[in-house]
mmCIF file of C-alpha atoms and ligand atoms in Angstrom:
data_model
loop_
_atom_site.group_PDB
_atom_site.id
_atom_site.type_symbol
_atom_site.label_atom_id
_atom_site.label_comp_id
_atom_site.label_asym_id
_atom_site.label_seq_id
_atom_site.Cartn_x
_atom_site.Cartn_y
_atom_site.Cartn_z
ATOM 1 C CA MET A 273 -35.299 -3.326 -24.173
ATOM 2 C CA GLU A 274 -31.556 -3.086 -23.498
ATOM 3 C CA VAL A 275 -30.901 -1.650 -20.143
ATOM 4 C CA ILE A 276 -27.481 -0.384 -19.434
ATOM 5 C CA ILE A 277 -26.681 0.795 -15.905
ATOM 6 C CA GLN A 278 -23.823 2.998 -15.368
ATOM 7 C CA PRO A 279 -22.102 4.090 -12.122
ATOM 8 C CA THR A 280 -22.391 7.745 -12.587
ATOM 9 C CA TYR A 281 -24.367 10.317 -14.554
ATOM 10 C CA LYS A 282 -21.288 11.303 -16.543
ATOM 11 C CA LYS A 283 -20.755 7.872 -17.580
ATOM 12 C CA LEU A 284 -24.198 7.365 -18.719
ATOM 13 C CA ALA A 285 -24.131 10.545 -20.708
ATOM 14 C CA ALA A 286 -20.884 9.218 -22.333
ATOM 15 C CA VAL A 287 -22.560 5.951 -23.372
ATOM 16 C CA ALA A 288 -25.299 7.773 -25.021
ATOM 17 C CA ALA A 289 -23.107 10.299 -26.776
ATOM 18 C CA LYS A 290 -21.005 7.389 -28.106
ATOM 19 C CA ILE A 291 -24.113 5.578 -29.637
ATOM 20 C CA ILE A 292 -24.975 8.976 -31.465
ATOM 21 C CA ARG A 293 -21.314 9.420 -32.570
ATOM 22 C CA ASP A 294 -21.097 5.796 -34.068
ATOM 23 C CA ALA A 295 -24.377 6.330 -35.835
ATOM 24 C CA LEU A 296 -23.327 9.697 -37.219
ATOM 25 C CA LEU A 297 -19.886 8.282 -38.426
ATOM 26 C CA LYS A 298 -21.922 5.671 -40.285
ATOM 27 C CA LYS A 299 -24.568 8.147 -41.589
ATOM 28 C CA THR A 300 -23.510 11.692 -42.069
ATOM 29 C CA ASN A 301 -26.991 12.931 -42.686
ATOM 30 C CA LEU A 302 -28.383 11.435 -39.317
ATOM 31 C CA VAL A 303 -31.769 12.568 -38.300
ATOM 32 C CA LEU A 304 -31.759 13.102 -34.499
ATOM 33 C CA GLY A 305 -34.864 13.503 -32.182
ATOM 34 C CA LEU A 306 -33.762 15.663 -29.174
ATOM 35 C CA ALA A 307 -34.861 16.127 -25.649
ATOM 36 C CA THR A 308 -34.397 19.011 -23.267
ATOM 37 C CA GLY A 309 -34.375 18.883 -19.436
ATOM 38 C CA SER A 310 -31.543 18.258 -17.050
ATOM 39 C CA THR A 311 -30.989 14.726 -18.175
ATOM 40 C CA PRO A 312 -29.513 15.348 -21.731
ATOM 41 C CA ILE A 313 -27.227 18.108 -20.875
ATOM 42 C CA GLY A 314 -24.315 15.826 -20.321
ATOM 43 C CA VAL A 315 -24.831 14.148 -23.669
ATOM 44 C CA TYR A 316 -24.983 17.287 -25.373
ATOM 45 C CA GLU A 317 -21.662 18.476 -23.649
ATOM 46 C CA ALA A 318 -20.039 15.309 -24.779
ATOM 47 C CA LEU A 319 -21.088 15.610 -28.321
ATOM 48 C CA VAL A 320 -19.708 19.220 -28.241
ATOM 49 C CA GLY A 321 -16.617 17.737 -27.003
ATOM 50 C CA MET A 322 -16.389 15.353 -29.595
ATOM 51 C CA HIS A 323 -16.922 18.079 -32.245
ATOM 52 C CA LYS A 324 -14.070 20.151 -30.762
ATOM 53 C CA THR A 325 -11.642 17.476 -30.207
ATOM 54 C CA GLU A 326 -12.343 14.850 -32.891
ATOM 55 C CA GLY A 327 -14.036 17.020 -35.443
ATOM 56 C CA LEU A 328 -17.275 15.255 -35.250
ATOM 57 C CA ASP A 329 -19.236 16.729 -38.176
ATOM 58 C CA PHE A 330 -22.960 17.915 -37.776
ATOM 59 C CA SER A 331 -23.215 19.792 -41.099
ATOM 60 C CA GLU A 332 -25.506 17.178 -42.534
ATOM 61 C CA VAL A 333 -27.599 16.371 -39.359
ATOM 62 C CA THR A 334 -31.178 17.300 -39.129
ATOM 63 C CA THR A 335 -32.727 17.496 -35.618
ATOM 64 C CA PHE A 336 -36.398 17.464 -34.465
ATOM 65 C CA ASN A 337 -37.065 18.455 -30.807
ATOM 66 C CA LEU A 338 -39.713 16.622 -28.791
ATOM 67 C CA ASP A 339 -41.488 19.625 -27.359
ATOM 68 C CA GLU A 340 -41.810 23.283 -26.690
ATOM 69 C CA TYR A 341 -43.984 25.351 -24.195
ATOM 70 C CA VAL A 342 -47.010 27.036 -25.572
ATOM 71 C CA GLY A 343 -47.357 30.871 -25.076
ATOM 72 C CA ILE A 344 -43.629 31.986 -24.526
ATOM 73 C CA PRO A 345 -41.521 33.420 -27.299
ATOM 74 C CA PRO A 346 -38.358 31.379 -28.711
ATOM 75 C CA ASN A 347 -36.120 33.805 -27.354
ATOM 76 C CA HIS A 348 -37.610 33.446 -23.603
ATOM 77 C CA PRO A 349 -34.920 32.421 -21.383
ATOM 78 C CA TYR A 350 -36.431 29.178 -20.527
ATOM 79 C CA SER A 351 -37.721 28.178 -23.775
ATOM 80 C CA TYR A 352 -36.482 24.972 -25.342
ATOM 81 C CA HIS A 353 -35.333 27.123 -28.395
ATOM 82 C CA THR A 354 -32.994 28.866 -25.991
ATOM 83 C CA PHE A 355 -31.960 25.546 -24.332
ATOM 84 C CA MET A 356 -30.983 24.009 -27.442
ATOM 85 C CA GLU A 357 -29.173 26.950 -28.601
ATOM 86 C CA THR A 358 -27.257 27.106 -25.395
ATOM 87 C CA HIS A 359 -26.368 23.612 -24.855
ATOM 88 C CA LEU A 360 -25.752 22.268 -28.296
ATOM 89 C CA PHE A 361 -26.486 24.047 -31.483
ATOM 90 C CA SER A 362 -24.280 27.224 -30.800
ATOM 91 C CA ALA A 363 -21.380 24.957 -30.325
ATOM 92 C CA ILE A 364 -21.459 22.536 -33.262
ATOM 93 C CA ASN A 365 -21.461 23.053 -36.917
ATOM 94 C CA ILE A 366 -25.200 22.260 -37.503
ATOM 95 C CA PRO A 367 -26.851 24.629 -40.009
ATOM 96 C CA ALA A 368 -29.644 26.593 -38.221
ATOM 97 C CA GLU A 369 -32.178 25.543 -41.156
ATOM 98 C CA ASN A 370 -31.760 21.700 -40.138
ATOM 99 C CA CYS A 371 -32.778 22.386 -36.480
ATOM 100 C CA HIS A 372 -36.656 22.049 -35.933
ATOM 101 C CA ILE A 373 -38.289 22.952 -32.746
ATOM 102 C CA PRO A 374 -42.164 23.110 -32.242
ATOM 103 C CA GLN A 375 -43.221 26.806 -32.658
ATOM 104 C CA SER A 376 -45.299 27.459 -29.672
ATOM 105 C CA THR A 377 -46.394 30.981 -30.999
ATOM 106 C CA ALA A 378 -47.446 29.566 -34.373
ATOM 107 C CA VAL A 379 -50.818 30.709 -35.627
ATOM 108 C CA GLY A 380 -52.927 27.486 -36.155
ATOM 109 C CA HIS A 381 -51.317 25.020 -33.890
ATOM 110 C CA ALA A 382 -53.204 22.126 -35.420
ATOM 111 C CA GLU A 383 -51.669 22.956 -38.940
ATOM 112 C CA PHE A 384 -48.404 23.544 -37.376
ATOM 113 C CA CYS A 385 -48.401 20.023 -35.684
ATOM 114 C CA GLU A 386 -49.345 18.487 -39.058
ATOM 115 C CA ARG A 387 -46.504 20.156 -40.876
ATOM 116 C CA TYR A 388 -44.171 19.023 -37.876
ATOM 117 C CA GLU A 389 -45.037 15.429 -38.560
ATOM 118 C CA ALA A 390 -44.677 15.804 -42.349
ATOM 119 C CA ALA A 391 -41.292 17.640 -41.940
ATOM 120 C CA ILE A 392 -40.077 14.425 -39.870
ATOM 121 C CA LEU A 393 -41.265 12.132 -42.681
ATOM 122 C CA ASP A 394 -39.696 14.377 -45.325
ATOM 123 C CA ALA A 395 -36.350 14.046 -43.528
ATOM 124 C CA GLY A 396 -36.710 10.336 -43.787
ATOM 125 C CA GLY A 397 -37.979 9.698 -40.217
ATOM 126 C CA ILE A 398 -35.910 9.935 -36.977
ATOM 127 C CA ASP A 399 -32.944 7.680 -36.775
ATOM 128 C CA ILE A 400 -32.125 8.186 -33.030
ATOM 129 C CA GLN A 401 -34.700 9.711 -30.572
ATOM 130 C CA VAL A 402 -33.150 11.084 -27.205
ATOM 131 C CA LEU A 403 -35.711 10.828 -24.293
ATOM 132 C CA GLY A 404 -35.812 11.775 -20.715
ATOM 133 C CA ILE A 405 -38.582 10.521 -18.467
ATOM 134 C CA GLY A 406 -40.859 12.402 -16.064
ATOM 135 C CA LYS A 407 -41.290 11.247 -12.480
ATOM 136 C CA ASP A 408 -44.830 10.507 -13.704
ATOM 137 C CA GLY A 409 -43.638 8.392 -16.636
ATOM 138 C CA HIS A 410 -44.091 10.960 -19.300
ATOM 139 C CA ILE A 411 -41.911 11.127 -22.366
ATOM 140 C CA GLY A 412 -41.844 14.203 -24.372
ATOM 141 C CA PHE A 413 -44.819 16.159 -22.677
ATOM 142 C CA ASN A 414 -47.018 13.005 -23.088
ATOM 143 C CA GLU A 415 -48.551 13.093 -19.734
ATOM 144 C CA PRO A 416 -50.291 9.959 -18.276
ATOM 145 C CA SER A 417 -53.250 9.142 -20.167
ATOM 146 C CA SER A 418 -51.883 10.214 -23.275
ATOM 147 C CA SER A 419 -52.919 7.993 -26.156
ATOM 148 C CA LEU A 420 -50.136 5.539 -27.028
ATOM 149 C CA GLY A 421 -50.807 6.208 -30.557
ATOM 150 C CA SER A 422 -50.797 9.976 -30.201
ATOM 151 C CA ARG A 423 -49.025 12.297 -32.798
ATOM 152 C CA THR A 424 -47.700 15.818 -32.510
ATOM 153 C CA ARG A 425 -50.344 18.023 -30.713
ATOM 154 C CA ILE A 426 -50.957 20.311 -27.816
ATOM 155 C CA LYS A 427 -50.916 18.798 -24.237
ATOM 156 C CA THR A 428 -51.998 20.346 -20.997
ATOM 157 C CA LEU A 429 -49.136 19.713 -18.340
ATOM 158 C CA THR A 430 -49.992 17.735 -15.002
ATOM 159 C CA ARG A 431 -49.407 19.523 -11.820
ATOM 160 C CA SER A 432 -46.430 17.109 -11.195
ATOM 161 C CA THR A 433 -44.739 18.465 -14.341
ATOM 162 C CA LEU A 434 -45.600 22.074 -13.465
ATOM 163 C CA GLU A 435 -43.991 21.567 -10.141
ATOM 164 C CA ALA A 436 -40.805 19.936 -11.550
ATOM 165 C CA ASN A 437 -40.631 23.053 -13.883
ATOM 166 C CA ALA A 438 -41.382 25.784 -11.525
ATOM 167 C CA PRO A 439 -37.804 26.457 -10.333
ATOM 168 C CA HIS A 440 -37.250 27.680 -13.909
ATOM 169 C CA PHE A 441 -39.962 30.036 -14.236
ATOM 170 C CA GLY A 442 -40.485 31.720 -10.836
ATOM 171 C CA SER A 443 -41.447 30.600 -7.383
ATOM 172 C CA THR A 444 -44.824 29.054 -8.160
ATOM 173 C CA ILE A 445 -46.440 26.763 -10.683
ATOM 174 C CA ASP A 446 -48.783 29.778 -11.640
ATOM 175 C CA ASP A 447 -45.494 31.158 -13.347
ATOM 176 C CA VAL A 448 -45.127 28.032 -15.635
ATOM 177 C CA PRO A 449 -46.755 27.786 -19.142
ATOM 178 C CA LYS A 450 -49.641 25.186 -18.684
ATOM 179 C CA MET A 451 -49.440 23.839 -22.071
ATOM 180 C CA ALA A 452 -46.920 22.504 -24.574
ATOM 181 C CA ILE A 453 -46.634 21.385 -28.092
ATOM 182 C CA THR A 454 -45.164 17.766 -28.087
ATOM 183 C CA MET A 455 -44.468 14.921 -30.411
ATOM 184 C CA GLY A 456 -47.067 12.221 -29.700
ATOM 185 C CA VAL A 457 -46.136 8.759 -28.172
ATOM 186 C CA GLY A 458 -46.956 7.244 -31.732
ATOM 187 C CA THR A 459 -44.342 9.825 -33.319
ATOM 188 C CA ILE A 460 -41.752 8.907 -30.888
ATOM 189 C CA MET A 461 -42.361 5.126 -31.577
ATOM 190 C CA ASP A 462 -41.603 5.817 -35.294
ATOM 191 C CA ALA A 463 -38.025 6.446 -34.292
ATOM 192 C CA LYS A 464 -35.796 3.632 -35.611
ATOM 193 C CA GLN A 465 -33.854 3.796 -32.158
ATOM 194 C CA CYS A 466 -34.920 5.387 -28.891
ATOM 195 C CA LEU A 467 -32.439 6.153 -26.064
ATOM 196 C CA LEU A 468 -34.369 6.656 -22.945
ATOM 197 C CA LEU A 469 -32.164 8.317 -20.130
ATOM 198 C CA ALA A 470 -32.669 8.799 -16.518
ATOM 199 C CA SER A 471 -30.486 9.718 -13.731
ATOM 200 C CA GLY A 472 -30.980 9.917 -9.861
ATOM 201 C CA GLU A 473 -33.447 8.188 -7.254
ATOM 202 C CA SER A 474 -36.380 10.641 -8.252
ATOM 203 C CA LYS A 475 -36.744 8.766 -11.501
ATOM 204 C CA ALA A 476 -36.366 5.163 -10.110
ATOM 205 C CA VAL A 477 -40.069 4.384 -9.728
ATOM 206 C CA ALA A 478 -40.724 5.759 -13.078
ATOM 207 C CA ILE A 479 -37.882 3.747 -14.613
ATOM 208 C CA ALA A 480 -39.074 0.585 -12.853
ATOM 209 C CA ASN A 481 -42.703 1.187 -14.169
ATOM 210 C CA ALA A 482 -41.638 1.980 -17.689
ATOM 211 C CA VAL A 483 -39.160 -1.109 -17.937
ATOM 212 C CA GLU A 484 -40.653 -3.756 -15.786
ATOM 213 C CA GLY A 485 -44.344 -2.520 -15.374
ATOM 214 C CA PRO A 486 -47.368 -3.140 -17.659
ATOM 215 C CA ILE A 487 -47.719 -1.315 -20.756
ATOM 216 C CA THR A 488 -50.157 1.438 -19.875
ATOM 217 C CA ALA A 489 -51.118 4.957 -20.918
ATOM 218 C CA GLU A 490 -50.675 5.608 -17.350
ATOM 219 C CA VAL A 491 -47.049 5.328 -17.846
ATOM 220 C CA PRO A 492 -46.413 6.573 -21.412
ATOM 221 C CA ALA A 493 -42.638 5.489 -21.403
ATOM 222 C CA SER A 494 -43.857 1.853 -20.753
ATOM 223 C CA VAL A 495 -44.942 1.603 -24.551
ATOM 224 C CA LEU A 496 -41.254 1.659 -25.267
ATOM 225 C CA GLN A 497 -41.327 -1.954 -24.274
ATOM 226 C CA MET A 498 -42.977 -2.437 -27.678
ATOM 227 C CA HIS A 499 -40.199 -0.733 -29.494
ATOM 228 C CA PRO A 500 -37.694 -2.966 -31.181
ATOM 229 C CA GLN A 501 -34.758 -0.747 -30.526
ATOM 230 C CA THR A 502 -34.846 0.939 -27.263
ATOM 231 C CA VAL A 503 -31.803 1.405 -25.301
ATOM 232 C CA VAL A 504 -32.604 2.459 -21.473
ATOM 233 C CA ILE A 505 -29.433 4.209 -20.207
ATOM 234 C CA ILE A 506 -29.290 5.075 -16.440
ATOM 235 C CA ASP A 507 -27.392 5.538 -13.470
ATOM 236 C CA GLU A 508 -27.359 3.111 -10.179
ATOM 237 C CA ALA A 509 -29.842 5.442 -8.501
ATOM 238 C CA ALA A 510 -32.367 5.509 -11.193
ATOM 239 C CA ALA A 511 -31.864 1.648 -11.397
ATOM 240 C CA SER A 512 -32.499 1.318 -7.597
ATOM 241 C CA GLU A 513 -36.181 0.215 -8.086
ATOM 242 C CA LEU A 514 -35.695 -2.410 -10.974
ATOM 243 C CA LYS A 515 -35.964 -6.288 -10.166
ATOM 244 C CA ARG A 516 -33.580 -7.360 -12.624
ATOM 245 C CA VAL A 517 -30.507 -5.201 -12.352
ATOM 246 C CA ASP A 518 -28.022 -8.202 -12.082
ATOM 247 C CA TYR A 519 -29.422 -9.595 -15.237
ATOM 248 C CA TYR A 520 -29.191 -6.270 -17.250
ATOM 249 C CA LYS A 521 -25.610 -5.863 -16.090
ATOM 250 C CA GLN A 522 -24.841 -9.525 -17.110
ATOM 251 C CA VAL A 523 -26.539 -8.809 -20.464
ATOM 252 C CA TYR A 524 -24.388 -5.805 -21.037
ATOM 253 C CA ALA A 525 -21.156 -7.312 -19.932
ATOM 254 C CA ASN A 526 -21.595 -10.245 -22.188
ATOM 255 C CA LYS A 527 -22.387 -7.821 -25.177
ATOM 256 C CA GLN A 528 -19.335 -5.719 -24.542
ATOM 257 C CA GLU A 529 -17.192 -9.121 -24.275
ATOM 258 C CA LEU A 530 -18.698 -10.125 -27.731
ATOM 259 C CA LEU A 531 -17.997 -6.600 -29.245
ATOM 260 C CA SER A 532 -14.565 -6.635 -28.078
ATOM 261 C CA LYS A 533 -13.886 -10.035 -29.575
ATOM 262 C CA ASP A 534 -15.422 -8.738 -33.054
ATOM 263 C CA ASP A 535 -12.885 -5.763 -33.027
HETATM 264 P P1 PGA B 180 -35.437 16.115 -16.560
HETATM 265 O O1 PGA B 180 -36.849 15.952 -17.266
HETATM 266 O O2 PGA B 180 -34.325 15.674 -17.562
HETATM 267 O O3 PGA B 180 -35.258 17.534 -16.261
HETATM 268 O O4 PGA B 180 -35.378 15.261 -15.439
HETATM 269 C C1 PGA B 180 -37.128 14.924 -17.935
HETATM 270 C C2 PGA B 180 -38.654 14.962 -18.398
HETATM 271 O O5 PGA B 180 -39.497 15.641 -17.614
HETATM 272 O O6 PGA B 180 -38.929 14.435 -19.596
#
């Protein structure tokens, strides 16, 4: 795993956005796996900025979102459909038909989940998957104990996740949808590259467990240790429980030096 530690959230978002931009400049029909939540917002802001100032072109890009709550309509103010429209899709030139988000109101969830997996394959697979991490180590809505080989399906959310999301939906966890459709851990592992993003001290233990702990379904993000192309991009606070901070910084500095010589 490559671990990139940046001094601030803004800088970590800029690093992630640059990786996506560089890939998009090389492959105009890039397939992106996208995440919601507070962490990727800065990445989307940076990409929107690149679209506006540099004309970064999303017209051939296809996207697949990780997850969506079950039981709320797409136009619900806190649906992930609304989130993506607000933070990215409405501000770039991506055709609406290229944007895929699990349909929580679909009749026949099992068939929907199979079609979602098939659509990812039809698009040629995900080139870059953006990921946040839950305090409990979840990726997507793959809560602890999720099969590390799981595919897109319905998951019941843990109390910790309900509590983290409660502020959006009302005052108590009773107001939060209890289930979600999520890409599986296996679906995520099929992406060619994963970008795992985290900011703030509240994510420090989850990041330490994911990066330096044992690979276990108790910490679904830990399976990314088996992924050949995962980049963990975090700020100092999220890195604060890692044992090998100095080494990760040295690796990154060396790589930057090598790249600058190649230019
Ligand atoms: P956050 O959520 O980005 O809002 O912290 C991440 C997650 O729960 O996956």
